[in-house]
Amino acid sequence: LAEGLRPLYTRPLLRAVAGSSMIYLFFSSVMLAVYVLYATREVGLSPASLGLVYGVGGVGAVLGASLSVRVTHRLGLGPTMIGANLAGGLAMLLVPLADTAASVTTATWLLSAAQGTSGLMGAVFYVNQTSLLQAAAPEHLLGRMVASHRFLTMGVVPIGSLVGGLLGEVIGLQTTLLVGALGMLLPTVWLWFSPLRV
């Protein structure tokens, strides 16, 4: 376990990728903890509309996975990952705005745009992140390092969910979603000042 974690901590590039992913997934989990309650109770989406919103997110993810190589070839690895992280985070700012929409239909479009863009950009980022980890890992530590990265990034998900639930009770669903969306922008700053930008 220590051998798998060591490269993620000692190498600035890998540390930035792992750390930024942990922050992104933490705040994403904060949002997900209250997302369905917000969409159904405060925005007024029906189960069918909510399913449509999630479906658009899935379509975005498929498109992102299929376009990631082409985008990376054109823009380069660093700009692609940083841009995808930023765009995905910005898209989630549409979620807390859905409650202010003039109609449920408009709100559905806003949430669909957020999910679709987030899914697309998340897939672009994830494909490149996985490739980067595999290329940068010492060959004899590849399995351990990737497993350690997965443990760190997915390990924050239940913590973020707990925090999101607590915040939802204390400050309300919409404000919790805003906190989560703003938090999802923080990893871009870390990536921008990391070796990934070079």
mmCIF file with all atom_site columns, C-alpha atoms in Angstrom:
data_model
loop_
_atom_site.group_PDB
_atom_site.id
_atom_site.type_symbol
_atom_site.label_atom_id
_atom_site.label_alt_id
_atom_site.label_comp_id
_atom_site.label_asym_id
_atom_site.label_entity_id
_atom_site.label_seq_id
_atom_site.pdbx_PDB_ins_code
_atom_site.Cartn_x
_atom_site.Cartn_y
_atom_site.Cartn_z
_atom_site.occupancy
_atom_site.B_iso_or_equiv
_atom_site.pdbx_formal_charge
_atom_site.auth_seq_id
_atom_site.auth_comp_id
_atom_site.auth_asym_id
_atom_site.auth_atom_id
_atom_site.pdbx_PDB_model_num
ATOM 1   C CA . LEU A 1 1   ? 0.000   0.000  0.000   1.00 0.00 ? 1   LEU A CA 1
ATOM 2   C CA . ALA A 1 2   ? 2.816   2.388  0.902   1.00 0.00 ? 2   ALA A CA 1
ATOM 3   C CA . GLU A 1 3   ? 4.606   1.619  -2.382  1.00 0.00 ? 3   GLU A CA 1
ATOM 4   C CA . GLY A 1 4   ? 1.467   2.459  -4.332  1.00 0.00 ? 4   GLY A CA 1
ATOM 5   C CA . LEU A 1 5   ? 0.873   5.719  -2.474  1.00 0.00 ? 5   LEU A CA 1
ATOM 6   C CA . ARG A 1 6   ? 4.471   6.968  -2.552  1.00 0.00 ? 6   ARG A CA 1
ATOM 7   C CA . PRO A 1 7   ? 4.586   8.045  -6.245  1.00 0.00 ? 7   PRO A CA 1
ATOM 8   C CA . LEU A 1 8   ? 1.250   9.829  -5.861  1.00 0.00 ? 8   LEU A CA 1
ATOM 9   C CA . TYR A 1 9   ? 2.709   11.881 -3.040  1.00 0.00 ? 9   TYR A CA 1
ATOM 10  C CA . THR A 1 10  ? 6.321   12.429 -4.104  1.00 0.00 ? 10  THR A CA 1
ATOM 11  C CA . ARG A 1 11  ? 5.799   13.248 -7.797  1.00 0.00 ? 11  ARG A CA 1
ATOM 12  C CA . PRO A 1 12  ? 4.279   16.741 -8.276  1.00 0.00 ? 12  PRO A CA 1
ATOM 13  C CA . LEU A 1 13  ? 2.382   15.795 -11.446 1.00 0.00 ? 13  LEU A CA 1
ATOM 14  C CA . LEU A 1 14  ? 0.803   12.684 -9.967  1.00 0.00 ? 14  LEU A CA 1
ATOM 15  C CA . ARG A 1 15  ? 0.106   14.496 -6.695  1.00 0.00 ? 15  ARG A CA 1
ATOM 16  C CA . ALA A 1 16  ? -1.771  17.222 -8.571  1.00 0.00 ? 16  ALA A CA 1
ATOM 17  C CA . VAL A 1 17  ? -3.827  14.726 -10.564 1.00 0.00 ? 17  VAL A CA 1
ATOM 18  C CA . ALA A 1 18  ? -4.741  12.663 -7.495  1.00 0.00 ? 18  ALA A CA 1
ATOM 19  C CA . GLY A 1 19  ? -5.390  15.642 -5.238  1.00 0.00 ? 19  GLY A CA 1
ATOM 20  C CA . SER A 1 20  ? -7.504  17.523 -7.752  1.00 0.00 ? 20  SER A CA 1
ATOM 21  C CA . SER A 1 21  ? -9.576  14.409 -8.426  1.00 0.00 ? 21  SER A CA 1
ATOM 22  C CA . MET A 1 22  ? -10.157 13.931 -4.709  1.00 0.00 ? 22  MET A CA 1
ATOM 23  C CA . ILE A 1 23  ? -11.407 17.511 -4.349  1.00 0.00 ? 23  ILE A CA 1
ATOM 24  C CA . TYR A 1 24  ? -13.614 17.252 -7.438  1.00 0.00 ? 24  TYR A CA 1
ATOM 25  C CA . LEU A 1 25  ? -15.214 13.994 -6.345  1.00 0.00 ? 25  LEU A CA 1
ATOM 26  C CA . PHE A 1 26  ? -15.669 15.230 -2.782  1.00 0.00 ? 26  PHE A CA 1
ATOM 27  C CA . PHE A 1 27  ? -17.674 18.273 -3.858  1.00 0.00 ? 27  PHE A CA 1
ATOM 28  C CA . SER A 1 28  ? -19.475 16.287 -6.540  1.00 0.00 ? 28  SER A CA 1
ATOM 29  C CA . SER A 1 29  ? -20.627 13.929 -3.786  1.00 0.00 ? 29  SER A CA 1
ATOM 30  C CA . VAL A 1 30  ? -21.764 16.899 -1.710  1.00 0.00 ? 30  VAL A CA 1
ATOM 31  C CA . MET A 1 31  ? -24.054 17.831 -4.610  1.00 0.00 ? 31  MET A CA 1
ATOM 32  C CA . LEU A 1 32  ? -25.245 14.309 -5.303  1.00 0.00 ? 32  LEU A CA 1
ATOM 33  C CA . ALA A 1 33  ? -26.343 13.852 -1.698  1.00 0.00 ? 33  ALA A CA 1
ATOM 34  C CA . VAL A 1 34  ? -29.116 16.431 -2.146  1.00 0.00 ? 34  VAL A CA 1
ATOM 35  C CA . TYR A 1 35  ? -29.551 16.479 -5.926  1.00 0.00 ? 35  TYR A CA 1
ATOM 36  C CA . VAL A 1 36  ? -32.630 14.262 -6.225  1.00 0.00 ? 36  VAL A CA 1
ATOM 37  C CA . LEU A 1 37  ? -34.428 15.973 -3.326  1.00 0.00 ? 37  LEU A CA 1
ATOM 38  C CA . TYR A 1 38  ? -33.694 19.364 -4.849  1.00 0.00 ? 38  TYR A CA 1
ATOM 39  C CA . ALA A 1 39  ? -34.769 18.359 -8.350  1.00 0.00 ? 39  ALA A CA 1
ATOM 40  C CA . THR A 1 40  ? -38.032 16.745 -7.251  1.00 0.00 ? 40  THR A CA 1
ATOM 41  C CA . ARG A 1 41  ? -39.104 18.794 -4.219  1.00 0.00 ? 41  ARG A CA 1
ATOM 42  C CA . GLU A 1 42  ? -37.858 22.289 -4.960  1.00 0.00 ? 42  GLU A CA 1
ATOM 43  C CA . VAL A 1 43  ? -37.642 22.355 -8.760  1.00 0.00 ? 43  VAL A CA 1
ATOM 44  C CA . GLY A 1 44  ? -40.647 20.072 -9.294  1.00 0.00 ? 44  GLY A CA 1
ATOM 45  C CA . LEU A 1 45  ? -39.250 17.546 -11.766 1.00 0.00 ? 45  LEU A CA 1
ATOM 46  C CA . SER A 1 46  ? -41.253 14.396 -12.340 1.00 0.00 ? 46  SER A CA 1
ATOM 47  C CA . PRO A 1 47  ? -39.532 10.995 -12.169 1.00 0.00 ? 47  PRO A CA 1
ATOM 48  C CA . ALA A 1 48  ? -39.584 10.846 -15.979 1.00 0.00 ? 48  ALA A CA 1
ATOM 49  C CA . SER A 1 49  ? -37.967 14.283 -16.290 1.00 0.00 ? 49  SER A CA 1
ATOM 50  C CA . LEU A 1 50  ? -35.316 13.356 -13.744 1.00 0.00 ? 50  LEU A CA 1
ATOM 51  C CA . GLY A 1 51  ? -34.601 10.188 -15.702 1.00 0.00 ? 51  GLY A CA 1
ATOM 52  C CA . LEU A 1 52  ? -34.242 12.299 -18.849 1.00 0.00 ? 52  LEU A CA 1
ATOM 53  C CA . VAL A 1 53  ? -31.726 14.556 -17.087 1.00 0.00 ? 53  VAL A CA 1
ATOM 54  C CA . TYR A 1 54  ? -29.629 11.574 -16.010 1.00 0.00 ? 54  TYR A CA 1
ATOM 55  C CA . GLY A 1 55  ? -29.933 10.084 -19.501 1.00 0.00 ? 55  GLY A CA 1
ATOM 56  C CA . VAL A 1 56  ? -28.504 13.246 -21.048 1.00 0.00 ? 56  VAL A CA 1
ATOM 57  C CA . GLY A 1 57  ? -25.575 12.929 -18.646 1.00 0.00 ? 57  GLY A CA 1
ATOM 58  C CA . GLY A 1 58  ? -24.979 9.390  -19.877 1.00 0.00 ? 58  GLY A CA 1
ATOM 59  C CA . VAL A 1 59  ? -25.046 10.504 -23.505 1.00 0.00 ? 59  VAL A CA 1
ATOM 60  C CA . GLY A 1 60  ? -22.541 13.232 -22.656 1.00 0.00 ? 60  GLY A CA 1
ATOM 61  C CA . ALA A 1 61  ? -20.231 10.674 -21.068 1.00 0.00 ? 61  ALA A CA 1
ATOM 62  C CA . VAL A 1 62  ? -20.334 8.454  -24.172 1.00 0.00 ? 62  VAL A CA 1
ATOM 63  C CA . LEU A 1 63  ? -19.576 11.441 -26.404 1.00 0.00 ? 63  LEU A CA 1
ATOM 64  C CA . GLY A 1 64  ? -16.741 12.541 -24.149 1.00 0.00 ? 64  GLY A CA 1
ATOM 65  C CA . ALA A 1 65  ? -15.146 9.107  -24.174 1.00 0.00 ? 65  ALA A CA 1
ATOM 66  C CA . SER A 1 66  ? -15.338 8.944  -27.962 1.00 0.00 ? 66  SER A CA 1
ATOM 67  C CA . LEU A 1 67  ? -13.963 12.463 -28.495 1.00 0.00 ? 67  LEU A CA 1
ATOM 68  C CA . SER A 1 68  ? -11.255 12.514 -25.830 1.00 0.00 ? 68  SER A CA 1
ATOM 69  C CA . VAL A 1 69  ? -8.407  11.246 -28.019 1.00 0.00 ? 69  VAL A CA 1
ATOM 70  C CA . ARG A 1 70  ? -9.216  13.676 -30.829 1.00 0.00 ? 70  ARG A CA 1
ATOM 71  C CA . VAL A 1 71  ? -9.447  16.641 -28.461 1.00 0.00 ? 71  VAL A CA 1
ATOM 72  C CA . THR A 1 72  ? -6.213  15.716 -26.708 1.00 0.00 ? 72  THR A CA 1
ATOM 73  C CA . HIS A 1 73  ? -4.353  15.418 -30.016 1.00 0.00 ? 73  HIS A CA 1
ATOM 74  C CA . ARG A 1 74  ? -5.509  18.896 -30.957 1.00 0.00 ? 74  ARG A CA 1
ATOM 75  C CA . LEU A 1 75  ? -5.059  20.723 -27.632 1.00 0.00 ? 75  LEU A CA 1
ATOM 76  C CA . GLY A 1 76  ? -2.481  18.655 -25.772 1.00 0.00 ? 76  GLY A CA 1
ATOM 77  C CA . LEU A 1 77  ? -2.828  16.632 -22.593 1.00 0.00 ? 77  LEU A CA 1
ATOM 78  C CA . GLY A 1 78  ? -2.520  19.426 -20.026 1.00 0.00 ? 78  GLY A CA 1
ATOM 79  C CA . PRO A 1 79  ? -4.874  21.957 -21.645 1.00 0.00 ? 79  PRO A CA 1
ATOM 80  C CA . THR A 1 80  ? -7.423  19.219 -22.324 1.00 0.00 ? 80  THR A CA 1
ATOM 81  C CA . MET A 1 81  ? -7.490  17.999 -18.725 1.00 0.00 ? 81  MET A CA 1
ATOM 82  C CA . ILE A 1 82  ? -7.506  21.499 -17.232 1.00 0.00 ? 82  ILE A CA 1
ATOM 83  C CA . GLY A 1 83  ? -10.167 22.701 -19.671 1.00 0.00 ? 83  GLY A CA 1
ATOM 84  C CA . ALA A 1 84  ? -12.357 19.653 -19.092 1.00 0.00 ? 84  ALA A CA 1
ATOM 85  C CA . ASN A 1 85  ? -12.099 20.090 -15.333 1.00 0.00 ? 85  ASN A CA 1
ATOM 86  C CA . LEU A 1 86  ? -13.007 23.771 -15.558 1.00 0.00 ? 86  LEU A CA 1
ATOM 87  C CA . ALA A 1 87  ? -15.892 23.302 -18.003 1.00 0.00 ? 87  ALA A CA 1
ATOM 88  C CA . GLY A 1 88  ? -17.347 20.430 -15.986 1.00 0.00 ? 88  GLY A CA 1
ATOM 89  C CA . GLY A 1 89  ? -17.258 22.494 -12.819 1.00 0.00 ? 89  GLY A CA 1
ATOM 90  C CA . LEU A 1 90  ? -18.764 25.575 -14.463 1.00 0.00 ? 90  LEU A CA 1
ATOM 91  C CA . ALA A 1 91  ? -21.601 23.502 -15.907 1.00 0.00 ? 91  ALA A CA 1
ATOM 92  C CA . MET A 1 92  ? -22.635 22.391 -12.431 1.00 0.00 ? 92  MET A CA 1
ATOM 93  C CA . LEU A 1 93  ? -23.328 26.017 -11.490 1.00 0.00 ? 93  LEU A CA 1
ATOM 94  C CA . LEU A 1 94  ? -26.477 25.639 -13.601 1.00 0.00 ? 94  LEU A CA 1
ATOM 95  C CA . VAL A 1 95  ? -27.892 23.194 -11.047 1.00 0.00 ? 95  VAL A CA 1
ATOM 96  C CA . PRO A 1 96  ? -28.621 25.663 -8.216  1.00 0.00 ? 96  PRO A CA 1
ATOM 97  C CA . LEU A 1 97  ? -29.991 28.075 -10.828 1.00 0.00 ? 97  LEU A CA 1
ATOM 98  C CA . ALA A 1 98  ? -32.696 25.622 -11.896 1.00 0.00 ? 98  ALA A CA 1
ATOM 99  C CA . ASP A 1 99  ? -34.847 26.625 -8.935  1.00 0.00 ? 99  ASP A CA 1
ATOM 100 C CA . THR A 1 100 ? -35.053 30.161 -10.320 1.00 0.00 ? 100 THR A CA 1
ATOM 101 C CA . ALA A 1 101 ? -36.207 29.059 -13.789 1.00 0.00 ? 101 ALA A CA 1
ATOM 102 C CA . ALA A 1 102 ? -39.493 30.394 -15.121 1.00 0.00 ? 102 ALA A CA 1
ATOM 103 C CA . SER A 1 103 ? -40.924 26.909 -15.628 1.00 0.00 ? 103 SER A CA 1
ATOM 104 C CA . VAL A 1 104 ? -40.242 23.267 -14.878 1.00 0.00 ? 104 VAL A CA 1
ATOM 105 C CA . THR A 1 105 ? -39.449 22.779 -18.573 1.00 0.00 ? 105 THR A CA 1
ATOM 106 C CA . THR A 1 106 ? -36.752 25.445 -18.460 1.00 0.00 ? 106 THR A CA 1
ATOM 107 C CA . ALA A 1 107 ? -35.403 23.946 -15.256 1.00 0.00 ? 107 ALA A CA 1
ATOM 108 C CA . THR A 1 108 ? -35.250 20.538 -16.934 1.00 0.00 ? 108 THR A CA 1
ATOM 109 C CA . TRP A 1 109 ? -33.233 22.033 -19.783 1.00 0.00 ? 109 TRP A CA 1
ATOM 110 C CA . LEU A 1 110 ? -30.838 23.671 -17.325 1.00 0.00 ? 110 LEU A CA 1
ATOM 111 C CA . LEU A 1 111 ? -30.294 20.459 -15.385 1.00 0.00 ? 111 LEU A CA 1
ATOM 112 C CA . SER A 1 112 ? -29.920 18.483 -18.616 1.00 0.00 ? 112 SER A CA 1
ATOM 113 C CA . ALA A 1 113 ? -27.306 20.930 -19.887 1.00 0.00 ? 113 ALA A CA 1
ATOM 114 C CA . ALA A 1 114 ? -25.432 20.648 -16.595 1.00 0.00 ? 114 ALA A CA 1
ATOM 115 C CA . GLN A 1 115 ? -25.524 16.850 -16.590 1.00 0.00 ? 115 GLN A CA 1
ATOM 116 C CA . GLY A 1 116 ? -24.658 16.519 -20.270 1.00 0.00 ? 116 GLY A CA 1
ATOM 117 C CA . THR A 1 117 ? -21.713 18.894 -20.099 1.00 0.00 ? 117 THR A CA 1
ATOM 118 C CA . SER A 1 118 ? -20.481 17.424 -16.833 1.00 0.00 ? 118 SER A CA 1
ATOM 119 C CA . GLY A 1 119 ? -20.715 13.897 -18.229 1.00 0.00 ? 119 GLY A CA 1
ATOM 120 C CA . LEU A 1 120 ? -18.899 14.848 -21.420 1.00 0.00 ? 120 LEU A CA 1
ATOM 121 C CA . MET A 1 121 ? -16.098 16.731 -19.689 1.00 0.00 ? 121 MET A CA 1
ATOM 122 C CA . GLY A 1 122 ? -15.802 14.139 -16.954 1.00 0.00 ? 122 GLY A CA 1
ATOM 123 C CA . ALA A 1 123 ? -15.234 11.407 -19.522 1.00 0.00 ? 123 ALA A CA 1
ATOM 124 C CA . VAL A 1 124 ? -12.626 13.478 -21.370 1.00 0.00 ? 124 VAL A CA 1
ATOM 125 C CA . PHE A 1 125 ? -10.801 14.106 -18.103 1.00 0.00 ? 125 PHE A CA 1
ATOM 126 C CA . TYR A 1 126 ? -11.042 10.526 -16.877 1.00 0.00 ? 126 TYR A CA 1
ATOM 127 C CA . VAL A 1 127 ? -9.758  8.962  -20.105 1.00 0.00 ? 127 VAL A CA 1
ATOM 128 C CA . ASN A 1 128 ? -6.732  11.257 -20.097 1.00 0.00 ? 128 ASN A CA 1
ATOM 129 C CA . GLN A 1 129 ? -6.163  10.872 -16.373 1.00 0.00 ? 129 GLN A CA 1
ATOM 130 C CA . THR A 1 130 ? -6.103  7.084  -16.668 1.00 0.00 ? 130 THR A CA 1
ATOM 131 C CA . SER A 1 131 ? -3.704  7.240  -19.597 1.00 0.00 ? 131 SER A CA 1
ATOM 132 C CA . LEU A 1 132 ? -1.446  9.646  -17.725 1.00 0.00 ? 132 LEU A CA 1
ATOM 133 C CA . LEU A 1 133 ? -1.353  7.469  -14.627 1.00 0.00 ? 133 LEU A CA 1
ATOM 134 C CA . GLN A 1 134 ? -0.484  4.390  -16.669 1.00 0.00 ? 134 GLN A CA 1
ATOM 135 C CA . ALA A 1 135 ? 2.266   6.234  -18.559 1.00 0.00 ? 135 ALA A CA 1
ATOM 136 C CA . ALA A 1 136 ? 3.789   7.925  -15.512 1.00 0.00 ? 136 ALA A CA 1
ATOM 137 C CA . ALA A 1 137 ? 3.707   4.998  -13.104 1.00 0.00 ? 137 ALA A CA 1
ATOM 138 C CA . PRO A 1 138 ? 6.841   2.931  -12.571 1.00 0.00 ? 138 PRO A CA 1
ATOM 139 C CA . GLU A 1 139 ? 6.100   -0.306 -14.399 1.00 0.00 ? 139 GLU A CA 1
ATOM 140 C CA . HIS A 1 140 ? 6.576   -2.537 -11.368 1.00 0.00 ? 140 HIS A CA 1
ATOM 141 C CA . LEU A 1 141 ? 4.206   -0.330 -9.330  1.00 0.00 ? 141 LEU A CA 1
ATOM 142 C CA . LEU A 1 142 ? 1.494   0.244  -11.942 1.00 0.00 ? 142 LEU A CA 1
ATOM 143 C CA . GLY A 1 143 ? -1.162  -1.944 -10.347 1.00 0.00 ? 143 GLY A CA 1
ATOM 144 C CA . ARG A 1 144 ? -0.446  -0.738 -6.822  1.00 0.00 ? 144 ARG A CA 1
ATOM 145 C CA . MET A 1 145 ? -0.335  2.928  -7.792  1.00 0.00 ? 145 MET A CA 1
ATOM 146 C CA . VAL A 1 146 ? -3.557  2.828  -9.817  1.00 0.00 ? 146 VAL A CA 1
ATOM 147 C CA . ALA A 1 147 ? -5.272  0.959  -6.979  1.00 0.00 ? 147 ALA A CA 1
ATOM 148 C CA . SER A 1 148 ? -4.002  3.538  -4.473  1.00 0.00 ? 148 SER A CA 1
ATOM 149 C CA . HIS A 1 149 ? -5.217  6.373  -6.684  1.00 0.00 ? 149 HIS A CA 1
ATOM 150 C CA . ARG A 1 150 ? -8.626  4.737  -6.900  1.00 0.00 ? 150 ARG A CA 1
ATOM 151 C CA . PHE A 1 151 ? -8.708  4.258  -3.129  1.00 0.00 ? 151 PHE A CA 1
ATOM 152 C CA . LEU A 1 152 ? -7.905  7.916  -2.496  1.00 0.00 ? 152 LEU A CA 1
ATOM 153 C CA . THR A 1 153 ? -10.303 9.376  -5.037  1.00 0.00 ? 153 THR A CA 1
ATOM 154 C CA . MET A 1 154 ? -13.246 7.085  -4.374  1.00 0.00 ? 154 MET A CA 1
ATOM 155 C CA . GLY A 1 155 ? -12.571 7.133  -0.632  1.00 0.00 ? 155 GLY A CA 1
ATOM 156 C CA . VAL A 1 156 ? -13.718 10.748 -0.388  1.00 0.00 ? 156 VAL A CA 1
ATOM 157 C CA . VAL A 1 157 ? -17.118 9.976  -1.960  1.00 0.00 ? 157 VAL A CA 1
ATOM 158 C CA . PRO A 1 158 ? -18.868 8.719  1.223   1.00 0.00 ? 158 PRO A CA 1
ATOM 159 C CA . ILE A 1 159 ? -17.342 11.601 3.196   1.00 0.00 ? 159 ILE A CA 1
ATOM 160 C CA . GLY A 1 160 ? -18.645 14.109 0.664   1.00 0.00 ? 160 GLY A CA 1
ATOM 161 C CA . SER A 1 161 ? -22.063 12.463 0.746   1.00 0.00 ? 161 SER A CA 1
ATOM 162 C CA . LEU A 1 162 ? -22.195 12.738 4.533   1.00 0.00 ? 162 LEU A CA 1
ATOM 163 C CA . VAL A 1 163 ? -21.125 16.389 4.438   1.00 0.00 ? 163 VAL A CA 1
ATOM 164 C CA . GLY A 1 164 ? -23.673 17.106 1.704   1.00 0.00 ? 164 GLY A CA 1
ATOM 165 C CA . GLY A 1 165 ? -26.478 15.567 3.731   1.00 0.00 ? 165 GLY A CA 1
ATOM 166 C CA . LEU A 1 166 ? -25.518 17.548 6.814   1.00 0.00 ? 166 LEU A CA 1
ATOM 167 C CA . LEU A 1 167 ? -25.235 20.792 4.859   1.00 0.00 ? 167 LEU A CA 1
ATOM 168 C CA . GLY A 1 168 ? -28.586 20.132 3.218   1.00 0.00 ? 168 GLY A CA 1
ATOM 169 C CA . GLU A 1 169 ? -30.229 20.057 6.628   1.00 0.00 ? 169 GLU A CA 1
ATOM 170 C CA . VAL A 1 170 ? -28.398 23.104 7.963   1.00 0.00 ? 170 VAL A CA 1
ATOM 171 C CA . ILE A 1 171 ? -28.172 25.552 5.027   1.00 0.00 ? 171 ILE A CA 1
ATOM 172 C CA . GLY A 1 172 ? -30.750 24.150 2.617   1.00 0.00 ? 172 GLY A CA 1
ATOM 173 C CA . LEU A 1 173 ? -30.598 22.163 -0.603  1.00 0.00 ? 173 LEU A CA 1
ATOM 174 C CA . GLN A 1 174 ? -29.970 24.995 -3.048  1.00 0.00 ? 174 GLN A CA 1
ATOM 175 C CA . THR A 1 175 ? -27.158 26.529 -0.995  1.00 0.00 ? 175 THR A CA 1
ATOM 176 C CA . THR A 1 176 ? -25.565 23.110 -0.550  1.00 0.00 ? 176 THR A CA 1
ATOM 177 C CA . LEU A 1 177 ? -25.607 22.644 -4.316  1.00 0.00 ? 177 LEU A CA 1
ATOM 178 C CA . LEU A 1 178 ? -23.976 26.040 -4.757  1.00 0.00 ? 178 LEU A CA 1
ATOM 179 C CA . VAL A 1 179 ? -21.244 25.130 -2.267  1.00 0.00 ? 179 VAL A CA 1
ATOM 180 C CA . GLY A 1 180 ? -20.662 21.869 -4.131  1.00 0.00 ? 180 GLY A CA 1
ATOM 181 C CA . ALA A 1 181 ? -20.561 23.536 -7.546  1.00 0.00 ? 181 ALA A CA 1
ATOM 182 C CA . LEU A 1 182 ? -18.096 26.201 -6.391  1.00 0.00 ? 182 LEU A CA 1
ATOM 183 C CA . GLY A 1 183 ? -15.971 23.539 -4.733  1.00 0.00 ? 183 GLY A CA 1
ATOM 184 C CA . MET A 1 184 ? -15.803 21.620 -8.002  1.00 0.00 ? 184 MET A CA 1
ATOM 185 C CA . LEU A 1 185 ? -13.963 24.600 -9.510  1.00 0.00 ? 185 LEU A CA 1
ATOM 186 C CA . LEU A 1 186 ? -11.123 24.429 -6.958  1.00 0.00 ? 186 LEU A CA 1
ATOM 187 C CA . PRO A 1 187 ? -9.243  21.521 -8.614  1.00 0.00 ? 187 PRO A CA 1
ATOM 188 C CA . THR A 1 188 ? -8.718  23.627 -11.736 1.00 0.00 ? 188 THR A CA 1
ATOM 189 C CA . VAL A 1 189 ? -6.550  26.017 -9.717  1.00 0.00 ? 189 VAL A CA 1
ATOM 190 C CA . TRP A 1 190 ? -4.344  23.162 -8.484  1.00 0.00 ? 190 TRP A CA 1
ATOM 191 C CA . LEU A 1 191 ? -4.004  21.718 -11.983 1.00 0.00 ? 191 LEU A CA 1
ATOM 192 C CA . TRP A 1 192 ? -3.221  25.128 -13.461 1.00 0.00 ? 192 TRP A CA 1
ATOM 193 C CA . PHE A 1 193 ? -0.271  25.606 -11.115 1.00 0.00 ? 193 PHE A CA 1
ATOM 194 C CA . SER A 1 194 ? 0.970   22.040 -11.544 1.00 0.00 ? 194 SER A CA 1
ATOM 195 C CA . PRO A 1 195 ? 3.396   20.507 -14.061 1.00 0.00 ? 195 PRO A CA 1
ATOM 196 C CA . LEU A 1 196 ? 0.337   19.444 -16.074 1.00 0.00 ? 196 LEU A CA 1
ATOM 197 C CA . ARG A 1 197 ? 0.057   22.935 -17.559 1.00 0.00 ? 197 ARG A CA 1
ATOM 198 C CA . VAL A 1 198 ? 3.560   22.787 -19.047 1.00 0.00 ? 198 VAL A CA 1
#
